PDB file of C-alpha atoms in Angstrom:
ATOM      1  CA  UNK A 617     -25.136  -0.445  17.173  1.00 47.00           C
ATOM      2  CA  UNK A 618     -27.608  -1.485  19.857  1.00 47.00           C
ATOM      3  CA  UNK A 619     -26.224   1.358  21.966  1.00 44.00           C
ATOM      4  CA  UNK A 620     -27.588   3.790  19.364  1.00 47.00           C
ATOM      5  CA  UNK A 621     -31.090   2.423  19.888  1.00 48.00           C
ATOM      6  CA  UNK A 622     -30.705   2.593  23.669  1.00 42.00           C
ATOM      7  CA  UNK A 623     -29.575   6.197  23.438  1.00 46.00           C
ATOM      8  CA  UNK A 624     -32.446   7.039  21.116  1.00 47.00           C
ATOM      9  CA  UNK A 625     -34.948   5.449  23.495  1.00 48.00           C
ATOM     10  CA  UNK A 626     -33.382   7.223  26.470  1.00 43.00           C
ATOM     11  CA  UNK A 627     -33.683  10.561  24.737  1.00 44.00           C
ATOM     12  CA  UNK A 628     -37.280   9.772  23.893  1.00 45.00           C
ATOM     13  CA  UNK A 629     -38.066   8.977  27.533  1.00 41.00           C
ATOM     14  CA  UNK A 630     -36.315  12.019  28.893  1.00 39.00           C
ATOM     15  CA  UNK A 631     -38.663  14.276  30.837  1.00 35.00           C
ATOM     16  CA  UNK A 632     -38.129  17.927  31.698  1.00 35.00           C
ATOM     17  CA  UNK A 633     -40.137  19.281  34.663  1.00 35.00           C
ATOM     18  CA  UNK A 634     -42.633  16.431  34.407  1.00 33.00           C
ATOM     19  CA  UNK A 635     -43.555  17.303  30.806  1.00 34.00           C
ATOM     20  CA  UNK A 636     -42.704  14.856  28.013  1.00 39.00           C
ATOM     21  CA  UNK A 637     -40.649  16.095  25.071  1.00 45.00           C
ATOM     22  CA  UNK A 638     -42.361  16.707  21.746  1.00 54.00           C
ATOM     23  CA  UNK A 639     -42.089  14.035  19.077  1.00 84.00           C
ATOM     24  CA  UNK A 640     -39.991  13.906  15.924  1.00 90.00           C
ATOM     25  CA  UNK A 641     -42.060  13.807  12.747  1.00 90.00           C
ATOM     26  CA  UNK A 642     -40.671  12.302   9.560  1.00 91.00           C
ATOM     27  CA  UNK A 643     -41.728  13.404   6.109  1.00 91.00           C
ATOM     28  CA  UNK A 644     -41.861  11.011   3.132  1.00 93.00           C
ATOM     29  CA  UNK A 645     -38.921   8.573   3.140  1.00 93.00           C
ATOM     30  CA  UNK A 646     -37.511   7.957  -0.343  1.00 92.00           C
ATOM     31  CA  UNK A 647     -35.655   4.660  -0.842  1.00 92.00           C
ATOM     32  CA  UNK A 648     -33.774   4.146  -4.116  1.00 91.00           C
ATOM     33  CA  UNK A 649     -31.503   1.469  -5.565  1.00 90.00           C
ATOM     34  CA  UNK A 650     -29.789   2.589  -8.759  1.00 85.00           C
ATOM     35  CA  UNK A 651     -27.533   0.921 -11.304  1.00 81.00           C
ATOM     36  CA  UNK A 652     -24.116   2.477 -11.937  1.00 72.00           C
ATOM     37  CA  UNK A 653     -25.402   3.398 -15.386  1.00 73.00           C
ATOM     38  CA  UNK A 654     -28.109   5.535 -13.767  1.00 72.00           C
ATOM     39  CA  UNK A 655     -30.980   3.100 -14.403  1.00 78.00           C
ATOM     40  CA  UNK A 656     -33.424   2.854 -11.513  1.00 82.00           C
ATOM     41  CA  UNK A 657     -33.660  -0.684 -10.096  1.00 85.00           C
ATOM     42  CA  UNK A 658     -35.901   0.022  -7.111  1.00 90.00           C
ATOM     43  CA  UNK A 659     -37.729   3.106  -5.875  1.00 90.00           C
ATOM     44  CA  UNK A 660     -40.368   3.492  -3.183  1.00 92.00           C
ATOM     45  CA  UNK A 661     -41.662   6.354  -1.042  1.00 92.00           C
ATOM     46  CA  UNK A 662     -42.884   5.595   2.473  1.00 92.00           C
ATOM     47  CA  UNK A 663     -45.011   7.582   4.886  1.00 92.00           C
ATOM     48  CA  UNK A 664     -44.506   6.829   8.555  1.00 89.00           C
ATOM     49  CA  UNK A 665     -45.201   4.126   9.728  1.00 88.00           C
ATOM     50  CA  UNK A 666     -45.307   2.350   6.328  1.00 92.00           C
ATOM     51  CA  UNK A 667     -42.720  -0.312   5.460  1.00 93.00           C
ATOM     52  CA  UNK A 668     -41.132  -1.429   2.204  1.00 92.00           C
ATOM     53  CA  UNK A 669     -43.448  -3.545   0.092  1.00 91.00           C
ATOM     54  CA  UNK A 670     -40.543  -5.777  -1.018  1.00 91.00           C
ATOM     55  CA  UNK A 671     -36.887  -6.306  -0.178  1.00 90.00           C
ATOM     56  CA  UNK A 672     -34.647  -4.425  -2.676  1.00 90.00           C
ATOM     57  CA  UNK A 673     -31.431  -6.185  -3.646  1.00 89.00           C
ATOM     58  CA  UNK A 674     -28.177  -4.384  -2.838  1.00 87.00           C
ATOM     59  CA  UNK A 675     -24.782  -5.072  -4.390  1.00 86.00           C
ATOM     60  CA  UNK A 676     -21.468  -3.303  -4.947  1.00 80.00           C
ATOM     61  CA  UNK A 677     -22.684  -2.077  -8.339  1.00 81.00           C
ATOM     62  CA  UNK A 678     -26.141  -0.881  -7.226  1.00 81.00           C
ATOM     63  CA  UNK A 679     -25.855   2.181  -4.967  1.00 79.00           C
ATOM     64  CA  UNK A 680     -28.481   2.475  -2.230  1.00 86.00           C
ATOM     65  CA  UNK A 681     -29.742   5.837  -1.023  1.00 89.00           C
ATOM     66  CA  UNK A 682     -32.359   6.963   1.502  1.00 92.00           C
ATOM     67  CA  UNK A 683     -33.588  10.543   1.955  1.00 92.00           C
ATOM     68  CA  UNK A 684     -36.164  12.178   4.222  1.00 93.00           C
ATOM     69  CA  UNK A 685     -37.084  15.437   5.968  1.00 92.00           C
ATOM     70  CA  UNK A 686     -37.472  15.832   9.738  1.00 91.00           C
ATOM     71  CA  UNK A 687     -40.006  18.174  11.351  1.00 91.00           C
ATOM     72  CA  UNK A 688     -41.003  19.131  14.874  1.00 87.00           C
ATOM     73  CA  UNK A 689     -44.710  19.337  14.072  1.00 87.00           C
ATOM     74  CA  UNK A 690     -47.301  17.020  12.593  1.00 86.00           C
ATOM     75  CA  UNK A 691     -48.126  19.538   9.842  1.00 87.00           C
ATOM     76  CA  UNK A 692     -44.543  19.248   8.531  1.00 87.00           C
ATOM     77  CA  UNK A 693     -44.035  23.019   8.509  1.00 87.00           C
ATOM     78  CA  UNK A 694     -41.064  23.499  10.836  1.00 89.00           C
ATOM     79  CA  UNK A 695     -37.857  21.741   9.714  1.00 89.00           C
ATOM     80  CA  UNK A 696     -35.892  20.085  12.509  1.00 89.00           C
ATOM     81  CA  UNK A 697     -32.100  19.694  12.804  1.00 89.00           C
ATOM     82  CA  UNK A 698     -31.493  16.374  14.540  1.00 90.00           C
ATOM     83  CA  UNK A 699     -28.747  15.564  17.019  1.00 88.00           C
ATOM     84  CA  UNK A 700     -28.403  12.035  15.661  1.00 89.00           C
ATOM     85  CA  UNK A 701     -29.561  10.342  12.480  1.00 91.00           C
ATOM     86  CA  UNK A 702     -28.625   6.753  11.623  1.00 90.00           C
ATOM     87  CA  UNK A 703     -29.811   3.958   9.399  1.00 92.00           C
ATOM     88  CA  UNK A 704     -29.044   0.619  11.057  1.00 92.00           C
ATOM     89  CA  UNK A 705     -28.773  -2.541   8.944  1.00 92.00           C
ATOM     90  CA  UNK A 706     -29.016  -5.727  11.025  1.00 93.00           C
ATOM     91  CA  UNK A 707     -28.415  -9.192   9.575  1.00 91.00           C
ATOM     92  CA  UNK A 708     -31.448 -11.360  10.318  1.00 91.00           C
ATOM     93  CA  UNK A 709     -29.325 -14.492  10.786  1.00 88.00           C
ATOM     94  CA  UNK A 710     -26.136 -13.493  12.587  1.00 88.00           C
ATOM     95  CA  UNK A 711     -27.380 -10.289  14.207  1.00 89.00           C
ATOM     96  CA  UNK A 712     -24.419  -8.367  12.782  1.00 89.00           C
ATOM     97  CA  UNK A 713     -25.173  -4.646  12.577  1.00 90.00           C
ATOM     98  CA  UNK A 714     -23.831  -1.821  10.427  1.00 88.00           C
ATOM     99  CA  UNK A 715     -24.788   1.839  10.713  1.00 88.00           C
ATOM    100  CA  UNK A 716     -24.932   4.623   8.167  1.00 88.00           C
ATOM    101  CA  UNK A 717     -24.556   8.202   9.377  1.00 89.00           C
ATOM    102  CA  UNK A 718     -26.899  10.711   7.817  1.00 88.00           C
ATOM    103  CA  UNK A 719     -25.622  13.740   5.942  1.00 89.00           C
ATOM    104  CA  UNK A 720     -27.686  16.889   6.406  1.00 87.00           C
ATOM    105  CA  UNK A 721     -28.174  19.093   3.358  1.00 85.00           C
ATOM    106  CA  UNK A 722     -30.651  21.873   3.974  1.00 81.00           C
ATOM    107  CA  UNK A 723     -31.986  22.175   7.522  1.00 80.00           C
ATOM    108  CA  UNK A 724     -33.968  19.048   8.356  1.00 83.00           C
ATOM    109  CA  UNK A 725     -33.108  17.225   5.082  1.00 90.00           C
ATOM    110  CA  UNK A 726     -31.029  14.049   5.484  1.00 92.00           C
ATOM    111  CA  UNK A 727     -29.465  11.572   3.076  1.00 91.00           C
ATOM    112  CA  UNK A 728     -27.913   8.136   3.589  1.00 89.00           C
ATOM    113  CA  UNK A 729     -25.774   6.310   1.034  1.00 88.00           C
ATOM    114  CA  UNK A 730     -24.226   2.834   1.000  1.00 86.00           C
ATOM    115  CA  UNK A 731     -20.870   3.492  -0.635  1.00 82.00           C
ATOM    116  CA  UNK A 732     -18.950   0.773  -2.475  1.00 83.00           C
ATOM    117  CA  UNK A 733     -16.302   0.766   0.276  1.00 84.00           C
ATOM    118  CA  UNK A 734     -18.906   0.422   3.039  1.00 83.00           C
ATOM    119  CA  UNK A 735     -20.643  -2.372   1.146  1.00 86.00           C
ATOM    120  CA  UNK A 736     -17.470  -4.397   0.592  1.00 84.00           C
ATOM    121  CA  UNK A 737     -16.213  -3.868   4.132  1.00 85.00           C
ATOM    122  CA  UNK A 738     -19.375  -4.331   6.216  1.00 84.00           C
ATOM    123  CA  UNK A 739     -22.062  -6.022   4.108  1.00 86.00           C
ATOM    124  CA  UNK A 740     -20.524  -8.202   1.389  1.00 84.00           C
ATOM    125  CA  UNK A 741     -18.782 -10.602   3.845  1.00 85.00           C
ATOM    126  CA  UNK A 742     -22.207 -11.467   5.331  1.00 86.00           C
ATOM    127  CA  UNK A 743     -24.777 -11.591   2.523  1.00 89.00           C
ATOM    128  CA  UNK A 744     -28.452 -12.251   3.146  1.00 89.00           C
ATOM    129  CA  UNK A 745     -31.424 -10.364   4.539  1.00 92.00           C
ATOM    130  CA  UNK A 746     -30.970  -7.255   6.658  1.00 93.00           C
ATOM    131  CA  UNK A 747     -33.574  -5.299   8.567  1.00 93.00           C
ATOM    132  CA  UNK A 748     -33.526  -1.574   7.814  1.00 92.00           C
ATOM    133  CA  UNK A 749     -34.206   0.768  10.743  1.00 93.00           C
ATOM    134  CA  UNK A 750     -34.160   4.555  10.905  1.00 92.00           C
ATOM    135  CA  UNK A 751     -32.884   5.800  14.294  1.00 92.00           C
ATOM    136  CA  UNK A 752     -33.359   9.527  14.976  1.00 92.00           C
ATOM    137  CA  UNK A 753     -32.761  11.585  18.082  1.00 90.00           C
ATOM    138  CA  UNK A 754     -33.042  15.171  19.319  1.00 87.00           C
ATOM    139  CA  UNK A 755     -32.354  16.537  22.787  1.00 87.00           C
ATOM    140  CA  UNK A 756     -35.326  18.876  22.381  1.00 82.00           C
ATOM    141  CA  UNK A 757     -37.802  16.695  20.476  1.00 83.00           C
ATOM    142  CA  UNK A 758     -37.123  13.191  21.773  1.00 86.00           C
ATOM    143  CA  UNK A 759     -36.393  10.123  19.645  1.00 88.00           C
ATOM    144  CA  UNK A 760     -37.841   8.014  16.867  1.00 90.00           C
ATOM    145  CA  UNK A 761     -37.068   4.412  15.883  1.00 91.00           C
ATOM    146  CA  UNK A 762     -38.706   3.669  12.528  1.00 93.00           C
ATOM    147  CA  UNK A 763     -38.457   0.098  11.143  1.00 94.00           C
ATOM    148  CA  UNK A 764     -38.469   0.436   7.342  1.00 93.00           C
ATOM    149  CA  UNK A 765     -38.506  -3.220   6.338  1.00 93.00           C
ATOM    150  CA  UNK A 766     -35.881  -5.531   4.863  1.00 93.00           C
ATOM    151  CA  UNK A 767     -33.217  -5.434   2.134  1.00 92.00           C
ATOM    152  CA  UNK A 768     -31.410  -8.305   0.431  1.00 91.00           C
ATOM    153  CA  UNK A 769     -27.614  -8.004   0.311  1.00 90.00           C
ATOM    154  CA  UNK A 770     -25.826  -9.898  -2.447  1.00 85.00           C
ATOM    155  CA  UNK A 771     -22.328 -11.295  -2.036  1.00 74.00           C
ATOM    156  CA  UNK A 772     -20.273 -14.393  -1.493  1.00 68.00           C
ATOM    157  CA  UNK A 773     -19.742 -15.889   1.887  1.00 61.00           C
ATOM    158  CA  UNK A 774     -16.045 -16.152   2.791  1.00 56.00           C
ATOM    159  CA  UNK A 775     -14.596 -19.629   2.567  1.00 54.00           C
ATOM    160  CA  UNK A 776     -14.310 -21.465   5.857  1.00 53.00           C
ATOM    161  CA  UNK A 777     -10.864 -21.259   7.360  1.00 51.00           C
ATOM    162  CA  UNK A 778      -8.774 -24.400   7.210  1.00 63.00           C
ATOM    163  CA  UNK A 779      -8.899 -26.521  10.282  1.00 68.00           C
ATOM    164  CA  UNK A 780      -5.829 -26.074  12.466  1.00 69.00           C
ATOM    165  CA  UNK A 781      -4.126 -29.358  13.249  1.00 72.00           C
ATOM    166  CA  UNK A 782      -1.903 -29.422  16.332  1.00 79.00           C
ATOM    167  CA  UNK A 783       0.838 -31.975  16.697  1.00 79.00           C
ATOM    168  CA  UNK A 784       4.436 -32.780  15.900  1.00 81.00           C
ATOM    169  CA  UNK A 785       5.798 -31.126  12.794  1.00 78.00           C
ATOM    170  CA  UNK A 786       8.553 -32.303  10.500  1.00 80.00           C
ATOM    171  CA  UNK A 787      12.104 -31.650  11.614  1.00 82.00           C
ATOM    172  CA  UNK A 788      13.639 -28.519  10.142  1.00 80.00           C
ATOM    173  CA  UNK A 789      17.065 -29.258   8.725  1.00 79.00           C
ATOM    174  CA  UNK A 790      19.514 -26.478   7.962  1.00 75.00           C
ATOM    175  CA  UNK A 791      22.638 -26.619   5.835  1.00 73.00           C
ATOM    176  CA  UNK A 792      25.537 -24.678   7.298  1.00 73.00           C
ATOM    177  CA  UNK A 793      28.717 -23.883   5.386  1.00 71.00           C
ATOM    178  CA  UNK A 794      27.463 -25.279   2.111  1.00 68.00           C
ATOM    179  CA  UNK A 795      30.282 -25.391  -0.444  1.00 70.00           C
ATOM    180  CA  UNK A 796      30.207 -22.531  -2.921  1.00 70.00           C
ATOM    181  CA  UNK A 797      29.799 -23.474  -6.540  1.00 75.00           C
ATOM    182  CA  UNK A 798      32.964 -22.666  -8.469  1.00 71.00           C
ATOM    183  CA  UNK A 799      33.493 -22.344 -12.240  1.00 74.00           C
ATOM    184  CA  UNK A 800      35.260 -24.986 -14.250  1.00 82.00           C
ATOM    185  CA  UNK A 801      39.053 -25.113 -13.783  1.00 80.00           C
ATOM    186  CA  UNK A 802      39.685 -24.560 -17.511  1.00 86.00           C
ATOM    187  CA  UNK A 803      37.543 -21.395 -17.454  1.00 84.00           C
ATOM    188  CA  UNK A 804      39.504 -20.072 -14.458  1.00 76.00           C
ATOM    189  CA  UNK A 805      42.859 -20.702 -16.146  1.00 79.00           C
ATOM    190  CA  UNK A 806      41.789 -19.032 -19.407  1.00 85.00           C
ATOM    191  CA  UNK A 807      40.479 -16.011 -17.497  1.00 83.00           C
ATOM    192  CA  UNK A 808      43.755 -15.696 -15.557  1.00 75.00           C
ATOM    193  CA  UNK A 809      45.802 -15.840 -18.791  1.00 81.00           C
ATOM    194  CA  UNK A 810      43.612 -13.156 -20.393  1.00 86.00           C
ATOM    195  CA  UNK A 811      44.077 -10.985 -17.322  1.00 81.00           C
ATOM    196  CA  UNK A 812      47.859 -11.325 -17.508  1.00 78.00           C
ATOM    197  CA  UNK A 813      48.009 -10.811 -21.315  1.00 84.00           C
ATOM    198  CA  UNK A 814      48.516  -7.003 -21.078  1.00 83.00           C
ATOM    199  CA  UNK A 815      51.722  -7.629 -19.133  1.00 78.00           C
ATOM    200  CA  UNK A 816      53.024  -9.750 -22.003  1.00 82.00           C
ATOM    201  CA  UNK A 817      52.115  -6.972 -24.434  1.00 84.00           C
ATOM    202  CA  UNK A 818      54.004  -4.503 -22.249  1.00 78.00           C
ATOM    203  CA  UNK A 819      57.094  -6.741 -22.272  1.00 79.00           C
ATOM    204  CA  UNK A 820      56.962  -7.010 -26.086  1.00 85.00           C
ATOM    205  CA  UNK A 821      56.656  -3.217 -26.405  1.00 84.00           C
ATOM    206  CA  UNK A 822      59.668  -2.701 -24.151  1.00 74.00           C
ATOM    207  CA  UNK A 823      61.714  -5.159 -26.197  1.00 78.00           C
ATOM    208  CA  UNK A 824      60.927  -3.295 -29.433  1.00 82.00           C
ATOM    209  CA  UNK A 825      61.803  -0.002 -27.789  1.00 75.00           C
ATOM    210  CA  UNK A 826      65.135  -1.427 -26.634  1.00 71.00           C
ATOM    211  CA  UNK A 827      64.321  -1.199 -22.950  1.00 67.00           C
ATOM    212  CA  UNK A 828      66.378  -3.519 -20.763  1.00 68.00           C
ATOM    213  CA  UNK A 829      65.690  -4.189 -17.139  1.00 64.00           C
ATOM    214  CA  UNK A 830      69.340  -3.746 -16.275  1.00 65.00           C
ATOM    215  CA  UNK A 831      69.471  -0.344 -17.947  1.00 65.00           C
ATOM    216  CA  UNK A 832      66.396   1.153 -16.269  1.00 70.00           C
ATOM    217  CA  UNK A 833      67.220   4.476 -14.623  1.00 77.00           C
ATOM    218  CA  UNK A 834      65.693   5.983 -11.498  1.00 80.00           C
ATOM    219  CA  UNK A 835      62.897   7.917 -13.238  1.00 81.00           C
ATOM    220  CA  UNK A 836      61.846   4.885 -15.253  1.00 82.00           C
ATOM    221  CA  UNK A 837      61.899   2.725 -12.123  1.00 85.00           C
ATOM    222  CA  UNK A 838      59.573   5.201 -10.358  1.00 88.00           C
ATOM    223  CA  UNK A 839      57.225   5.245 -13.335  1.00 87.00           C
ATOM    224  CA  UNK A 840      57.146   1.440 -13.546  1.00 84.00           C
ATOM    225  CA  UNK A 841      56.523   1.252  -9.807  1.00 88.00           C
ATOM    226  CA  UNK A 842      53.531   3.568 -10.135  1.00 90.00           C
ATOM    227  CA  UNK A 843      52.183   1.452 -12.987  1.00 86.00           C
ATOM    228  CA  UNK A 844      52.552  -1.602 -10.742  1.00 86.00           C
ATOM    229  CA  UNK A 845      50.573   0.250  -8.058  1.00 90.00           C
ATOM    230  CA  UNK A 846      47.752   0.787 -10.567  1.00 88.00           C
ATOM    231  CA  UNK A 847      47.717  -2.968 -11.199  1.00 83.00           C
ATOM    232  CA  UNK A 848      47.669  -3.604  -7.456  1.00 85.00           C
ATOM    233  CA  UNK A 849      44.709  -1.231  -7.143  1.00 86.00           C
ATOM    234  CA  UNK A 850      42.834  -3.178  -9.819  1.00 82.00           C
ATOM    235  CA  UNK A 851      43.455  -6.402  -7.887  1.00 79.00           C
ATOM    236  CA  UNK A 852      42.387  -4.748  -4.616  1.00 81.00           C
ATOM    237  CA  UNK A 853      39.181  -3.492  -6.200  1.00 81.00           C
ATOM    238  CA  UNK A 854      38.504  -6.983  -7.541  1.00 75.00           C
ATOM    239  CA  UNK A 855      39.131  -8.526  -4.123  1.00 74.00           C
ATOM    240  CA  UNK A 856      37.069  -6.164  -1.986  1.00 75.00           C
ATOM    241  CA  UNK A 857      37.927  -2.458  -1.987  1.00 79.00           C
ATOM    242  CA  UNK A 858      34.882  -0.338  -2.771  1.00 84.00           C
ATOM    243  CA  UNK A 859      34.514   1.827  -5.831  1.00 85.00           C
ATOM    244  CA  UNK A 860      34.836   5.320  -4.340  1.00 89.00           C
ATOM    245  CA  UNK A 861      37.968   4.596  -2.251  1.00 88.00           C
ATOM    246  CA  UNK A 862      39.509   3.000  -5.349  1.00 88.00           C
ATOM    247  CA  UNK A 863      38.754   6.106  -7.433  1.00 90.00           C
ATOM    248  CA  UNK A 864      40.317   8.278  -4.728  1.00 92.00           C
ATOM    249  CA  UNK A 865      43.520   6.223  -4.845  1.00 92.00           C
ATOM    250  CA  UNK A 866      43.574   6.399  -8.657  1.00 91.00           C
ATOM    251  CA  UNK A 867      43.273  10.196  -8.581  1.00 93.00           C
ATOM    252  CA  UNK A 868      46.032  10.397  -5.964  1.00 93.00           C
ATOM    253  CA  UNK A 869      48.382   8.387  -8.220  1.00 92.00           C
ATOM    254  CA  UNK A 870      47.473  10.211 -11.440  1.00 93.00           C
ATOM    255  CA  UNK A 871      49.704  13.286 -11.077  1.00 93.00           C
ATOM    256  CA  UNK A 872      52.826  11.432  -9.799  1.00 91.00           C
ATOM    257  CA  UNK A 873      52.454   8.871 -12.608  1.00 91.00           C
ATOM    258  CA  UNK A 874      52.176  11.621 -15.220  1.00 92.00           C
ATOM    259  CA  UNK A 875      55.254  13.469 -13.878  1.00 91.00           C
ATOM    260  CA  UNK A 876      57.317  10.289 -13.570  1.00 90.00           C
ATOM    261  CA  UNK A 877      56.353   9.190 -17.088  1.00 89.00           C
ATOM    262  CA  UNK A 878      57.273  12.567 -18.581  1.00 91.00           C
ATOM    263  CA  UNK A 879      60.614  12.570 -16.749  1.00 89.00           C
ATOM    264  CA  UNK A 880      61.428   8.998 -17.824  1.00 86.00           C
ATOM    265  CA  UNK A 881      60.658   9.769 -21.483  1.00 86.00           C
ATOM    266  CA  UNK A 882      62.683  12.994 -21.370  1.00 88.00           C
ATOM    267  CA  UNK A 883      65.732  11.199 -19.983  1.00 84.00           C
ATOM    268  CA  UNK A 884      65.411   8.469 -22.602  1.00 79.00           C
ATOM    269  CA  UNK A 885      65.207  11.060 -25.381  1.00 83.00           C
ATOM    270  CA  UNK A 886      68.298  12.821 -24.065  1.00 84.00           C
ATOM    271  CA  UNK A 887      70.257   9.566 -23.971  1.00 78.00           C
ATOM    272  CA  UNK A 888      69.368   8.857 -27.576  1.00 77.00           C
ATOM    273  CA  UNK A 889      70.447  12.340 -28.619  1.00 79.00           C
ATOM    274  CA  UNK A 890      73.853  11.997 -26.949  1.00 78.00           C
ATOM    275  CA  UNK A 891      74.624   8.714 -28.697  1.00 65.00           C
TER     276      UNK A 891
END
């Protein structure tokens, strides 16, 4: 931020052909601090080189604005477009500086605003008194550094960082290959029996239908083998085969299982009819 003042002073001291540049003239400077509700908390109009009569208090909920007009003549008739326009806020204790860039509306009319983001980022971490300085510059008209007075910035100072203590730290102990927690043995046995229960139901159904293992023909053997492959797929999926490969295998077995089942039932029906 000090570089801005150096540049402004350098522009002001610039000489062309031994003739000094004309001066920048500032019209009335309007300083306002408003509540978010629109109520005016502070308002004062300054004429160069006047300063603020008191230090307005700034916070995240009280927007600050500063407006003025720049001219190239003392009669304030010819508006001037500046090459640089800043408001510099400098903390009186730490020397920390923050700059606001002016926004030009009509030619020669400038406005500065302390936004909520700017306040929280640059001012709130370092509350206290700040000097307010208007820094203006023009390559044709020279420079102007106008101290406006002081403002009071509200906020909370950040808590001091914890002191870093260097030294030996506690030993880090890792547990490798920790035993996996398993369910109770009784729960495992009951689950296994429930899983195998459909096979018992299948055996009972075969017995009622009069199916004997010794009398199983070729078509029935193929069908039962395909059913066994479905059971093996269920086990494989449970153990580690992923869902989509399992579905692909199921679809591949669907048609052969249907054909083998139809053929086995047809042969059984024919045997019953011949008896």
